[in-house]
mmCIF file with all atom_site columns, C-alpha atoms in Angstrom:
data_model
loop_
_atom_site.group_PDB
_atom_site.id
_atom_site.type_symbol
_atom_site.label_atom_id
_atom_site.label_alt_id
_atom_site.label_comp_id
_atom_site.label_asym_id
_atom_site.label_entity_id
_atom_site.label_seq_id
_atom_site.pdbx_PDB_ins_code
_atom_site.Cartn_x
_atom_site.Cartn_y
_atom_site.Cartn_z
_atom_site.occupancy
_atom_site.B_iso_or_equiv
_atom_site.pdbx_formal_charge
_atom_site.auth_seq_id
_atom_site.auth_comp_id
_atom_site.auth_asym_id
_atom_site.auth_atom_id
_atom_site.pdbx_PDB_model_num
ATOM 1   C CA . UNK Y 1 1   ? -0.356  -0.019  0.153  1.00 60.00 ? 1   UNK Y CA 1
ATOM 2   C CA . UNK Y 1 2   ? 2.848   2.260   -0.644 1.00 52.00 ? 2   UNK Y CA 1
ATOM 3   C CA . UNK Y 1 3   ? 2.082   5.911   -2.263 1.00 52.00 ? 3   UNK Y CA 1
ATOM 4   C CA . UNK Y 1 4   ? 4.844   8.221   -3.438 1.00 50.00 ? 4   UNK Y CA 1
ATOM 5   C CA . UNK Y 1 5   ? 2.026   11.072  -3.919 1.00 71.00 ? 5   UNK Y CA 1
ATOM 6   C CA . UNK Y 1 6   ? -0.008  12.028  -0.924 1.00 86.00 ? 6   UNK Y CA 1
ATOM 7   C CA . UNK Y 1 7   ? -3.797  12.115  -1.557 1.00 89.00 ? 7   UNK Y CA 1
ATOM 8   C CA . UNK Y 1 8   ? -5.513  15.232  -1.207 1.00 94.00 ? 8   UNK Y CA 1
ATOM 9   C CA . UNK Y 1 9   ? -8.386  14.273  1.578  1.00 96.00 ? 9   UNK Y CA 1
ATOM 10  C CA . UNK Y 1 10  ? -11.377 16.360  2.373  1.00 95.00 ? 10  UNK Y CA 1
ATOM 11  C CA . UNK Y 1 11  ? -12.045 16.153  6.008  1.00 96.00 ? 11  UNK Y CA 1
ATOM 12  C CA . UNK Y 1 12  ? -15.101 17.767  7.814  1.00 96.00 ? 12  UNK Y CA 1
ATOM 13  C CA . UNK Y 1 13  ? -17.003 17.442  11.273 1.00 97.00 ? 13  UNK Y CA 1
ATOM 14  C CA . UNK Y 1 14  ? -20.290 16.086  10.663 1.00 96.00 ? 14  UNK Y CA 1
ATOM 15  C CA . UNK Y 1 15  ? -23.446 15.365  13.005 1.00 97.00 ? 15  UNK Y CA 1
ATOM 16  C CA . UNK Y 1 16  ? -25.336 11.938  12.811 1.00 96.00 ? 16  UNK Y CA 1
ATOM 17  C CA . UNK Y 1 17  ? -28.861 11.739  14.063 1.00 95.00 ? 17  UNK Y CA 1
ATOM 18  C CA . UNK Y 1 18  ? -29.912 8.658   16.181 1.00 94.00 ? 18  UNK Y CA 1
ATOM 19  C CA . UNK Y 1 19  ? -33.184 8.661   17.778 1.00 91.00 ? 19  UNK Y CA 1
ATOM 20  C CA . UNK Y 1 20  ? -33.243 11.899  19.678 1.00 92.00 ? 20  UNK Y CA 1
ATOM 21  C CA . UNK Y 1 21  ? -29.912 12.312  19.935 1.00 93.00 ? 21  UNK Y CA 1
ATOM 22  C CA . UNK Y 1 22  ? -27.152 13.629  17.386 1.00 95.00 ? 22  UNK Y CA 1
ATOM 23  C CA . UNK Y 1 23  ? -23.597 11.836  17.655 1.00 94.00 ? 23  UNK Y CA 1
ATOM 24  C CA . UNK Y 1 24  ? -20.834 13.925  16.442 1.00 94.00 ? 24  UNK Y CA 1
ATOM 25  C CA . UNK Y 1 25  ? -18.046 12.196  13.748 1.00 95.00 ? 25  UNK Y CA 1
ATOM 26  C CA . UNK Y 1 26  ? -15.344 13.375  11.681 1.00 96.00 ? 26  UNK Y CA 1
ATOM 27  C CA . UNK Y 1 27  ? -15.573 12.398  7.737  1.00 98.00 ? 27  UNK Y CA 1
ATOM 28  C CA . UNK Y 1 28  ? -12.449 12.058  5.556  1.00 98.00 ? 28  UNK Y CA 1
ATOM 29  C CA . UNK Y 1 29  ? -12.862 11.371  1.916  1.00 98.00 ? 29  UNK Y CA 1
ATOM 30  C CA . UNK Y 1 30  ? -9.882  11.212  -0.359 1.00 97.00 ? 30  UNK Y CA 1
ATOM 31  C CA . UNK Y 1 31  ? -9.977  12.172  -4.038 1.00 95.00 ? 31  UNK Y CA 1
ATOM 32  C CA . UNK Y 1 32  ? -11.194 8.632   -6.295 1.00 94.00 ? 32  UNK Y CA 1
ATOM 33  C CA . UNK Y 1 33  ? -12.297 6.972   -3.208 1.00 96.00 ? 33  UNK Y CA 1
ATOM 34  C CA . UNK Y 1 34  ? -14.460 4.076   -3.838 1.00 94.00 ? 34  UNK Y CA 1
ATOM 35  C CA . UNK Y 1 35  ? -15.123 2.538   -0.421 1.00 98.00 ? 35  UNK Y CA 1
ATOM 36  C CA . UNK Y 1 36  ? -15.766 3.928   2.916  1.00 98.00 ? 36  UNK Y CA 1
ATOM 37  C CA . UNK Y 1 37  ? -14.809 2.418   6.464  1.00 98.00 ? 37  UNK Y CA 1
ATOM 38  C CA . UNK Y 1 38  ? -16.874 3.313   9.528  1.00 98.00 ? 38  UNK Y CA 1
ATOM 39  C CA . UNK Y 1 39  ? -14.870 2.830   13.098 1.00 97.00 ? 39  UNK Y CA 1
ATOM 40  C CA . UNK Y 1 40  ? -16.370 1.338   15.697 1.00 95.00 ? 40  UNK Y CA 1
ATOM 41  C CA . UNK Y 1 41  ? -14.166 2.065   18.911 1.00 88.00 ? 41  UNK Y CA 1
ATOM 42  C CA . UNK Y 1 42  ? -13.757 0.186   22.048 1.00 75.00 ? 42  UNK Y CA 1
ATOM 43  C CA . UNK Y 1 43  ? -15.451 1.160   25.582 1.00 69.00 ? 43  UNK Y CA 1
ATOM 44  C CA . UNK Y 1 44  ? -14.118 4.078   27.316 1.00 63.00 ? 44  UNK Y CA 1
ATOM 45  C CA . UNK Y 1 45  ? -12.756 5.451   23.992 1.00 68.00 ? 45  UNK Y CA 1
ATOM 46  C CA . UNK Y 1 46  ? -14.296 7.913   21.557 1.00 74.00 ? 46  UNK Y CA 1
ATOM 47  C CA . UNK Y 1 47  ? -13.375 9.183   17.867 1.00 86.00 ? 47  UNK Y CA 1
ATOM 48  C CA . UNK Y 1 48  ? -10.261 10.561  19.076 1.00 79.00 ? 48  UNK Y CA 1
ATOM 49  C CA . UNK Y 1 49  ? -8.662  7.215   19.815 1.00 82.00 ? 49  UNK Y CA 1
ATOM 50  C CA . UNK Y 1 50  ? -5.313  7.607   18.696 1.00 87.00 ? 50  UNK Y CA 1
ATOM 51  C CA . UNK Y 1 51  ? -4.982  4.123   17.278 1.00 87.00 ? 51  UNK Y CA 1
ATOM 52  C CA . UNK Y 1 52  ? -8.049  4.183   15.139 1.00 90.00 ? 52  UNK Y CA 1
ATOM 53  C CA . UNK Y 1 53  ? -7.222  7.605   14.141 1.00 92.00 ? 53  UNK Y CA 1
ATOM 54  C CA . UNK Y 1 54  ? -3.748  6.548   12.836 1.00 93.00 ? 54  UNK Y CA 1
ATOM 55  C CA . UNK Y 1 55  ? -5.209  3.350   11.116 1.00 94.00 ? 55  UNK Y CA 1
ATOM 56  C CA . UNK Y 1 56  ? -8.132  5.703   9.728  1.00 96.00 ? 56  UNK Y CA 1
ATOM 57  C CA . UNK Y 1 57  ? -5.098  8.328   8.167  1.00 96.00 ? 57  UNK Y CA 1
ATOM 58  C CA . UNK Y 1 58  ? -3.165  5.353   6.672  1.00 96.00 ? 58  UNK Y CA 1
ATOM 59  C CA . UNK Y 1 59  ? -6.357  4.071   4.711  1.00 97.00 ? 59  UNK Y CA 1
ATOM 60  C CA . UNK Y 1 60  ? -7.117  7.622   3.449  1.00 97.00 ? 60  UNK Y CA 1
ATOM 61  C CA . UNK Y 1 61  ? -3.892  7.637   1.800  1.00 96.00 ? 61  UNK Y CA 1
ATOM 62  C CA . UNK Y 1 62  ? -4.543  4.617   0.312  1.00 96.00 ? 62  UNK Y CA 1
ATOM 63  C CA . UNK Y 1 63  ? -7.779  5.716   -1.072 1.00 96.00 ? 63  UNK Y CA 1
ATOM 64  C CA . UNK Y 1 64  ? -10.310 4.844   1.381  1.00 98.00 ? 64  UNK Y CA 1
ATOM 65  C CA . UNK Y 1 65  ? -13.021 7.227   2.978  1.00 98.00 ? 65  UNK Y CA 1
ATOM 66  C CA . UNK Y 1 66  ? -13.241 7.109   6.551  1.00 98.00 ? 66  UNK Y CA 1
ATOM 67  C CA . UNK Y 1 67  ? -15.950 7.847   9.352  1.00 98.00 ? 67  UNK Y CA 1
ATOM 68  C CA . UNK Y 1 68  ? -14.806 8.207   13.025 1.00 97.00 ? 68  UNK Y CA 1
ATOM 69  C CA . UNK Y 1 69  ? -17.815 9.109   15.289 1.00 95.00 ? 69  UNK Y CA 1
ATOM 70  C CA . UNK Y 1 70  ? -18.693 9.014   18.864 1.00 91.00 ? 70  UNK Y CA 1
ATOM 71  C CA . UNK Y 1 71  ? -20.938 6.002   19.979 1.00 91.00 ? 71  UNK Y CA 1
ATOM 72  C CA . UNK Y 1 72  ? -22.016 7.890   22.881 1.00 87.00 ? 72  UNK Y CA 1
ATOM 73  C CA . UNK Y 1 73  ? -22.717 11.731  23.474 1.00 86.00 ? 73  UNK Y CA 1
ATOM 74  C CA . UNK Y 1 74  ? -20.670 13.579  25.841 1.00 83.00 ? 74  UNK Y CA 1
ATOM 75  C CA . UNK Y 1 75  ? -23.652 13.355  28.298 1.00 80.00 ? 75  UNK Y CA 1
ATOM 76  C CA . UNK Y 1 76  ? -23.824 9.456   28.060 1.00 81.00 ? 76  UNK Y CA 1
ATOM 77  C CA . UNK Y 1 77  ? -19.890 8.887   28.166 1.00 78.00 ? 77  UNK Y CA 1
ATOM 78  C CA . UNK Y 1 78  ? -20.170 10.922  31.709 1.00 76.00 ? 78  UNK Y CA 1
ATOM 79  C CA . UNK Y 1 79  ? -22.732 9.143   32.867 1.00 77.00 ? 79  UNK Y CA 1
ATOM 80  C CA . UNK Y 1 80  ? -21.266 5.769   31.776 1.00 61.00 ? 80  UNK Y CA 1
ATOM 81  C CA . UNK Y 1 81  ? -18.197 6.400   33.619 1.00 69.00 ? 81  UNK Y CA 1
ATOM 82  C CA . UNK Y 1 82  ? -19.890 5.733   36.788 1.00 64.00 ? 82  UNK Y CA 1
ATOM 83  C CA . UNK Y 1 83  ? -22.664 3.173   35.703 1.00 64.00 ? 83  UNK Y CA 1
ATOM 84  C CA . UNK Y 1 84  ? -20.826 1.467   32.623 1.00 65.00 ? 84  UNK Y CA 1
ATOM 85  C CA . UNK Y 1 85  ? -24.423 0.450   31.541 1.00 60.00 ? 85  UNK Y CA 1
ATOM 86  C CA . UNK Y 1 86  ? -23.897 1.083   27.717 1.00 68.00 ? 86  UNK Y CA 1
ATOM 87  C CA . UNK Y 1 87  ? -20.423 0.687   26.902 1.00 67.00 ? 87  UNK Y CA 1
ATOM 88  C CA . UNK Y 1 88  ? -21.037 -2.883  26.849 1.00 76.00 ? 88  UNK Y CA 1
ATOM 89  C CA . UNK Y 1 89  ? -24.427 -2.894  25.510 1.00 88.00 ? 89  UNK Y CA 1
ATOM 90  C CA . UNK Y 1 90  ? -23.614 -4.478  22.366 1.00 93.00 ? 90  UNK Y CA 1
ATOM 91  C CA . UNK Y 1 91  ? -26.892 -4.224  20.500 1.00 94.00 ? 91  UNK Y CA 1
ATOM 92  C CA . UNK Y 1 92  ? -27.302 -0.421  21.942 1.00 92.00 ? 92  UNK Y CA 1
ATOM 93  C CA . UNK Y 1 93  ? -24.146 0.311   19.943 1.00 94.00 ? 93  UNK Y CA 1
ATOM 94  C CA . UNK Y 1 94  ? -24.933 -1.610  17.079 1.00 96.00 ? 94  UNK Y CA 1
ATOM 95  C CA . UNK Y 1 95  ? -27.990 0.231   16.324 1.00 96.00 ? 95  UNK Y CA 1
ATOM 96  C CA . UNK Y 1 96  ? -25.921 3.408   16.631 1.00 96.00 ? 96  UNK Y CA 1
ATOM 97  C CA . UNK Y 1 97  ? -23.425 2.019   14.263 1.00 97.00 ? 97  UNK Y CA 1
ATOM 98  C CA . UNK Y 1 98  ? -26.578 1.264   11.914 1.00 98.00 ? 98  UNK Y CA 1
ATOM 99  C CA . UNK Y 1 99  ? -27.583 4.587   12.224 1.00 97.00 ? 99  UNK Y CA 1
ATOM 100 C CA . UNK Y 1 100 ? -24.439 6.131   11.082 1.00 98.00 ? 100 UNK Y CA 1
ATOM 101 C CA . UNK Y 1 101 ? -24.479 3.728   8.223  1.00 98.00 ? 101 UNK Y CA 1
ATOM 102 C CA . UNK Y 1 102 ? -27.647 4.914   7.107  1.00 98.00 ? 102 UNK Y CA 1
ATOM 103 C CA . UNK Y 1 103 ? -26.234 8.420   7.371  1.00 98.00 ? 103 UNK Y CA 1
ATOM 104 C CA . UNK Y 1 104 ? -23.145 7.412   4.967  1.00 98.00 ? 104 UNK Y CA 1
ATOM 105 C CA . UNK Y 1 105 ? -25.886 5.882   2.624  1.00 97.00 ? 105 UNK Y CA 1
ATOM 106 C CA . UNK Y 1 106 ? -27.769 9.091   2.179  1.00 97.00 ? 106 UNK Y CA 1
ATOM 107 C CA . UNK Y 1 107 ? -24.949 11.628  2.457  1.00 97.00 ? 107 UNK Y CA 1
ATOM 108 C CA . UNK Y 1 108 ? -24.272 12.867  -1.214 1.00 96.00 ? 108 UNK Y CA 1
ATOM 109 C CA . UNK Y 1 109 ? -20.513 13.050  -0.447 1.00 94.00 ? 109 UNK Y CA 1
ATOM 110 C CA . UNK Y 1 110 ? -20.540 9.162   0.239  1.00 97.00 ? 110 UNK Y CA 1
ATOM 111 C CA . UNK Y 1 111 ? -23.667 7.285   -0.835 1.00 97.00 ? 111 UNK Y CA 1
ATOM 112 C CA . UNK Y 1 112 ? -22.173 5.695   -3.913 1.00 97.00 ? 112 UNK Y CA 1
ATOM 113 C CA . UNK Y 1 113 ? -19.522 4.462   -1.492 1.00 98.00 ? 113 UNK Y CA 1
ATOM 114 C CA . UNK Y 1 114 ? -18.878 0.750   -0.727 1.00 98.00 ? 114 UNK Y CA 1
ATOM 115 C CA . UNK Y 1 115 ? -18.989 0.238   3.122  1.00 98.00 ? 115 UNK Y CA 1
ATOM 116 C CA . UNK Y 1 116 ? -16.963 -1.615  5.378  1.00 98.00 ? 116 UNK Y CA 1
ATOM 117 C CA . UNK Y 1 117 ? -16.588 -1.690  9.447  1.00 98.00 ? 117 UNK Y CA 1
ATOM 118 C CA . UNK Y 1 118 ? -13.517 -1.735  11.511 1.00 97.00 ? 118 UNK Y CA 1
ATOM 119 C CA . UNK Y 1 119 ? -14.163 -2.431  15.025 1.00 96.00 ? 119 UNK Y CA 1
ATOM 120 C CA . UNK Y 1 120 ? -11.973 -2.341  18.038 1.00 94.00 ? 120 UNK Y CA 1
ATOM 121 C CA . UNK Y 1 121 ? -12.192 -4.022  21.250 1.00 93.00 ? 121 UNK Y CA 1
ATOM 122 C CA . UNK Y 1 122 ? -16.138 -4.069  22.214 1.00 93.00 ? 122 UNK Y CA 1
ATOM 123 C CA . UNK Y 1 123 ? -16.700 -1.905  19.129 1.00 94.00 ? 123 UNK Y CA 1
ATOM 124 C CA . UNK Y 1 124 ? -15.902 -4.720  17.194 1.00 96.00 ? 124 UNK Y CA 1
ATOM 125 C CA . UNK Y 1 125 ? -18.974 -6.780  18.666 1.00 96.00 ? 125 UNK Y CA 1
ATOM 126 C CA . UNK Y 1 126 ? -21.111 -3.981  18.089 1.00 96.00 ? 126 UNK Y CA 1
ATOM 127 C CA . UNK Y 1 127 ? -19.886 -3.974  14.200 1.00 98.00 ? 127 UNK Y CA 1
ATOM 128 C CA . UNK Y 1 128 ? -20.435 -7.816  13.449 1.00 98.00 ? 128 UNK Y CA 1
ATOM 129 C CA . UNK Y 1 129 ? -23.796 -7.100  14.945 1.00 98.00 ? 129 UNK Y CA 1
ATOM 130 C CA . UNK Y 1 130 ? -24.712 -4.330  12.646 1.00 98.00 ? 130 UNK Y CA 1
ATOM 131 C CA . UNK Y 1 131 ? -23.071 -6.308  9.758  1.00 98.00 ? 131 UNK Y CA 1
ATOM 132 C CA . UNK Y 1 132 ? -25.537 -9.317  10.647 1.00 98.00 ? 132 UNK Y CA 1
ATOM 133 C CA . UNK Y 1 133 ? -28.566 -6.726  10.553 1.00 98.00 ? 133 UNK Y CA 1
ATOM 134 C CA . UNK Y 1 134 ? -27.180 -5.012  6.964  1.00 98.00 ? 134 UNK Y CA 1
ATOM 135 C CA . UNK Y 1 135 ? -26.101 -7.901  5.034  1.00 97.00 ? 135 UNK Y CA 1
ATOM 136 C CA . UNK Y 1 136 ? -26.490 -6.253  1.820  1.00 96.00 ? 136 UNK Y CA 1
ATOM 137 C CA . UNK Y 1 137 ? -25.035 -3.207  2.721  1.00 97.00 ? 137 UNK Y CA 1
ATOM 138 C CA . UNK Y 1 138 ? -21.806 -4.246  4.286  1.00 98.00 ? 138 UNK Y CA 1
ATOM 139 C CA . UNK Y 1 139 ? -18.966 -5.224  1.869  1.00 98.00 ? 139 UNK Y CA 1
ATOM 140 C CA . UNK Y 1 140 ? -16.405 -6.502  5.063  1.00 98.00 ? 140 UNK Y CA 1
ATOM 141 C CA . UNK Y 1 141 ? -15.587 -6.574  8.576  1.00 98.00 ? 141 UNK Y CA 1
ATOM 142 C CA . UNK Y 1 142 ? -12.236 -5.861  10.426 1.00 98.00 ? 142 UNK Y CA 1
ATOM 143 C CA . UNK Y 1 143 ? -11.560 -6.322  14.081 1.00 98.00 ? 143 UNK Y CA 1
ATOM 144 C CA . UNK Y 1 144 ? -8.619  -5.028  16.127 1.00 96.00 ? 144 UNK Y CA 1
ATOM 145 C CA . UNK Y 1 145 ? -8.322  -6.822  19.629 1.00 96.00 ? 145 UNK Y CA 1
ATOM 146 C CA . UNK Y 1 146 ? -12.256 -7.530  18.991 1.00 96.00 ? 146 UNK Y CA 1
ATOM 147 C CA . UNK Y 1 147 ? -14.775 -8.984  21.274 1.00 95.00 ? 147 UNK Y CA 1
ATOM 148 C CA . UNK Y 1 148 ? -16.717 -11.422 18.876 1.00 96.00 ? 148 UNK Y CA 1
ATOM 149 C CA . UNK Y 1 149 ? -17.795 -13.448 21.413 1.00 95.00 ? 149 UNK Y CA 1
ATOM 150 C CA . UNK Y 1 150 ? -20.017 -10.461 22.411 1.00 94.00 ? 150 UNK Y CA 1
ATOM 151 C CA . UNK Y 1 151 ? -21.835 -10.585 19.213 1.00 96.00 ? 151 UNK Y CA 1
ATOM 152 C CA . UNK Y 1 152 ? -21.988 -14.679 19.360 1.00 95.00 ? 152 UNK Y CA 1
ATOM 153 C CA . UNK Y 1 153 ? -25.789 -14.934 18.417 1.00 96.00 ? 153 UNK Y CA 1
ATOM 154 C CA . UNK Y 1 154 ? -25.322 -12.699 15.308 1.00 98.00 ? 154 UNK Y CA 1
ATOM 155 C CA . UNK Y 1 155 ? -22.247 -14.521 14.080 1.00 98.00 ? 155 UNK Y CA 1
ATOM 156 C CA . UNK Y 1 156 ? -23.856 -17.141 11.954 1.00 98.00 ? 156 UNK Y CA 1
ATOM 157 C CA . UNK Y 1 157 ? -25.968 -14.350 10.258 1.00 98.00 ? 157 UNK Y CA 1
ATOM 158 C CA . UNK Y 1 158 ? -22.796 -12.057 8.897  1.00 98.00 ? 158 UNK Y CA 1
ATOM 159 C CA . UNK Y 1 159 ? -22.401 -12.255 5.546  1.00 98.00 ? 159 UNK Y CA 1
ATOM 160 C CA . UNK Y 1 160 ? -19.589 -9.777  4.975  1.00 98.00 ? 160 UNK Y CA 1
ATOM 161 C CA . UNK Y 1 161 ? -16.013 -11.344 4.941  1.00 98.00 ? 161 UNK Y CA 1
ATOM 162 C CA . UNK Y 1 162 ? -14.641 -10.803 8.388  1.00 98.00 ? 162 UNK Y CA 1
ATOM 163 C CA . UNK Y 1 163 ? -10.848 -10.481 9.342  1.00 98.00 ? 163 UNK Y CA 1
ATOM 164 C CA . UNK Y 1 164 ? -9.688  -10.934 13.225 1.00 98.00 ? 164 UNK Y CA 1
ATOM 165 C CA . UNK Y 1 165 ? -6.654  -9.284  13.998 1.00 98.00 ? 165 UNK Y CA 1
ATOM 166 C CA . UNK Y 1 166 ? -5.065  -9.999  17.894 1.00 98.00 ? 166 UNK Y CA 1
ATOM 167 C CA . UNK Y 1 167 ? -1.925  -9.527  19.180 1.00 98.00 ? 167 UNK Y CA 1
ATOM 168 C CA . UNK Y 1 168 ? 0.487   -12.427 20.184 1.00 98.00 ? 168 UNK Y CA 1
ATOM 169 C CA . UNK Y 1 169 ? 0.652   -11.692 23.496 1.00 98.00 ? 169 UNK Y CA 1
ATOM 170 C CA . UNK Y 1 170 ? -3.371  -10.872 24.110 1.00 97.00 ? 170 UNK Y CA 1
ATOM 171 C CA . UNK Y 1 171 ? -3.724  -14.491 24.699 1.00 97.00 ? 171 UNK Y CA 1
ATOM 172 C CA . UNK Y 1 172 ? -7.076  -13.974 26.438 1.00 97.00 ? 172 UNK Y CA 1
ATOM 173 C CA . UNK Y 1 173 ? -8.574  -12.317 23.287 1.00 97.00 ? 173 UNK Y CA 1
ATOM 174 C CA . UNK Y 1 174 ? -6.997  -14.591 21.089 1.00 98.00 ? 174 UNK Y CA 1
ATOM 175 C CA . UNK Y 1 175 ? -8.975  -17.636 22.988 1.00 98.00 ? 175 UNK Y CA 1
ATOM 176 C CA . UNK Y 1 176 ? -12.095 -15.530 22.443 1.00 97.00 ? 176 UNK Y CA 1
ATOM 177 C CA . UNK Y 1 177 ? -11.399 -15.021 18.953 1.00 98.00 ? 177 UNK Y CA 1
ATOM 178 C CA . UNK Y 1 178 ? -10.442 -18.378 18.089 1.00 98.00 ? 178 UNK Y CA 1
ATOM 179 C CA . UNK Y 1 179 ? -13.771 -19.893 19.762 1.00 97.00 ? 179 UNK Y CA 1
ATOM 180 C CA . UNK Y 1 180 ? -15.710 -17.200 17.496 1.00 97.00 ? 180 UNK Y CA 1
ATOM 181 C CA . UNK Y 1 181 ? -14.095 -17.868 13.884 1.00 98.00 ? 181 UNK Y CA 1
ATOM 182 C CA . UNK Y 1 182 ? -16.112 -21.388 13.804 1.00 98.00 ? 182 UNK Y CA 1
ATOM 183 C CA . UNK Y 1 183 ? -19.386 -19.473 14.226 1.00 98.00 ? 183 UNK Y CA 1
ATOM 184 C CA . UNK Y 1 184 ? -18.671 -17.455 11.174 1.00 98.00 ? 184 UNK Y CA 1
ATOM 185 C CA . UNK Y 1 185 ? -20.061 -18.983 8.277  1.00 97.00 ? 185 UNK Y CA 1
ATOM 186 C CA . UNK Y 1 186 ? -18.340 -16.406 5.590  1.00 98.00 ? 186 UNK Y CA 1
ATOM 187 C CA . UNK Y 1 187 ? -14.734 -15.756 4.234  1.00 98.00 ? 187 UNK Y CA 1
ATOM 188 C CA . UNK Y 1 188 ? -13.039 -15.131 7.416  1.00 98.00 ? 188 UNK Y CA 1
ATOM 189 C CA . UNK Y 1 189 ? -9.416  -15.402 8.887  1.00 98.00 ? 189 UNK Y CA 1
ATOM 190 C CA . UNK Y 1 190 ? -7.527  -15.067 12.185 1.00 98.00 ? 190 UNK Y CA 1
ATOM 191 C CA . UNK Y 1 191 ? -4.056  -12.812 12.153 1.00 98.00 ? 191 UNK Y CA 1
ATOM 192 C CA . UNK Y 1 192 ? -2.243  -12.910 15.174 1.00 98.00 ? 192 UNK Y CA 1
ATOM 193 C CA . UNK Y 1 193 ? 0.553   -10.338 15.092 1.00 98.00 ? 193 UNK Y CA 1
ATOM 194 C CA . UNK Y 1 194 ? 3.612   -11.801 16.900 1.00 97.00 ? 194 UNK Y CA 1
ATOM 195 C CA . UNK Y 1 195 ? 4.588   -9.954  20.035 1.00 97.00 ? 195 UNK Y CA 1
ATOM 196 C CA . UNK Y 1 196 ? 2.098   -7.191  19.924 1.00 97.00 ? 196 UNK Y CA 1
ATOM 197 C CA . UNK Y 1 197 ? -0.214  -6.411  22.975 1.00 96.00 ? 197 UNK Y CA 1
ATOM 198 C CA . UNK Y 1 198 ? -3.769  -5.545  23.255 1.00 95.00 ? 198 UNK Y CA 1
ATOM 199 C CA . UNK Y 1 199 ? -3.418  -1.893  22.253 1.00 92.00 ? 199 UNK Y CA 1
ATOM 200 C CA . UNK Y 1 200 ? -0.569  -2.438  19.530 1.00 95.00 ? 200 UNK Y CA 1
ATOM 201 C CA . UNK Y 1 201 ? 1.684   0.000   20.911 1.00 94.00 ? 201 UNK Y CA 1
ATOM 202 C CA . UNK Y 1 202 ? 4.846   -2.040  20.213 1.00 96.00 ? 202 UNK Y CA 1
ATOM 203 C CA . UNK Y 1 203 ? 7.044   -0.763  17.432 1.00 96.00 ? 203 UNK Y CA 1
ATOM 204 C CA . UNK Y 1 204 ? 5.966   -1.636  14.020 1.00 96.00 ? 204 UNK Y CA 1
ATOM 205 C CA . UNK Y 1 205 ? 2.554   -3.375  15.567 1.00 96.00 ? 205 UNK Y CA 1
ATOM 206 C CA . UNK Y 1 206 ? 0.087   -0.757  14.564 1.00 95.00 ? 206 UNK Y CA 1
ATOM 207 C CA . UNK Y 1 207 ? 1.510   -0.351  11.008 1.00 96.00 ? 207 UNK Y CA 1
ATOM 208 C CA . UNK Y 1 208 ? 1.051   -4.582  10.449 1.00 97.00 ? 208 UNK Y CA 1
ATOM 209 C CA . UNK Y 1 209 ? -2.656  -3.788  11.594 1.00 97.00 ? 209 UNK Y CA 1
ATOM 210 C CA . UNK Y 1 210 ? -2.746  -1.367  8.554  1.00 97.00 ? 210 UNK Y CA 1
ATOM 211 C CA . UNK Y 1 211 ? -1.107  -3.400  6.351  1.00 98.00 ? 211 UNK Y CA 1
ATOM 212 C CA . UNK Y 1 212 ? -3.564  -6.585  6.933  1.00 98.00 ? 212 UNK Y CA 1
ATOM 213 C CA . UNK Y 1 213 ? -6.758  -4.470  7.058  1.00 98.00 ? 213 UNK Y CA 1
ATOM 214 C CA . UNK Y 1 214 ? -5.829  -2.650  3.864  1.00 98.00 ? 214 UNK Y CA 1
ATOM 215 C CA . UNK Y 1 215 ? -5.046  -5.847  1.956  1.00 98.00 ? 215 UNK Y CA 1
ATOM 216 C CA . UNK Y 1 216 ? -8.550  -7.449  3.168  1.00 98.00 ? 216 UNK Y CA 1
ATOM 217 C CA . UNK Y 1 217 ? -10.333 -4.473  2.543  1.00 98.00 ? 217 UNK Y CA 1
ATOM 218 C CA . UNK Y 1 218 ? -9.011  -4.359  -1.159 1.00 97.00 ? 218 UNK Y CA 1
ATOM 219 C CA . UNK Y 1 219 ? -9.747  -7.692  -1.881 1.00 97.00 ? 219 UNK Y CA 1
ATOM 220 C CA . UNK Y 1 220 ? -13.491 -7.679  -0.691 1.00 97.00 ? 220 UNK Y CA 1
ATOM 221 C CA . UNK Y 1 221 ? -14.271 -3.935  -1.712 1.00 94.00 ? 221 UNK Y CA 1
ATOM 222 C CA . UNK Y 1 222 ? -13.242 -4.183  -5.480 1.00 77.00 ? 222 UNK Y CA 1
#
């Protein structure tokens, strides 16, 4: 995915209606984009997640549009810090992701683009539930350090080719992904990045995530 020229990327803040609330997001569309990747962040995170932002920026330069958005409002986030009722409510988060997907499908700048999900941690569970609910709309799913076990009842219904990426030292999450993999009835793969921990903070680890995600998205969003 090396490029000698830097693509021009249009970036703007947007708001996504979901029920009676609005969710804030950052939409980035490079020139010539044919597909868009919606990011579903993990519990306790937001659209400002440095890891997801890094992945998104590199995908932008590879020609993919991206949408990073908050799954919770600021008020919900504050309440959830004490009660922790929403960040692990996978069906609730999946509904927010579905609303964002519908926004993308109706927005003039993105409505012609193929759609993929990139989910991290619990956000990956929400992405798989949403993909199961939108079988014709979602072209691919990528999970980083994901919790597919939290979407267990939805896994057999997912029709989007799914890539699970886990750090080699993230043993508990590896086990969760290994148990979930057979339940997916689509093109699927589990990639383990040697030496990486849950947050992929090791040198070169996140770059490997980007490479794996890029190759998967290119293969299935042709």
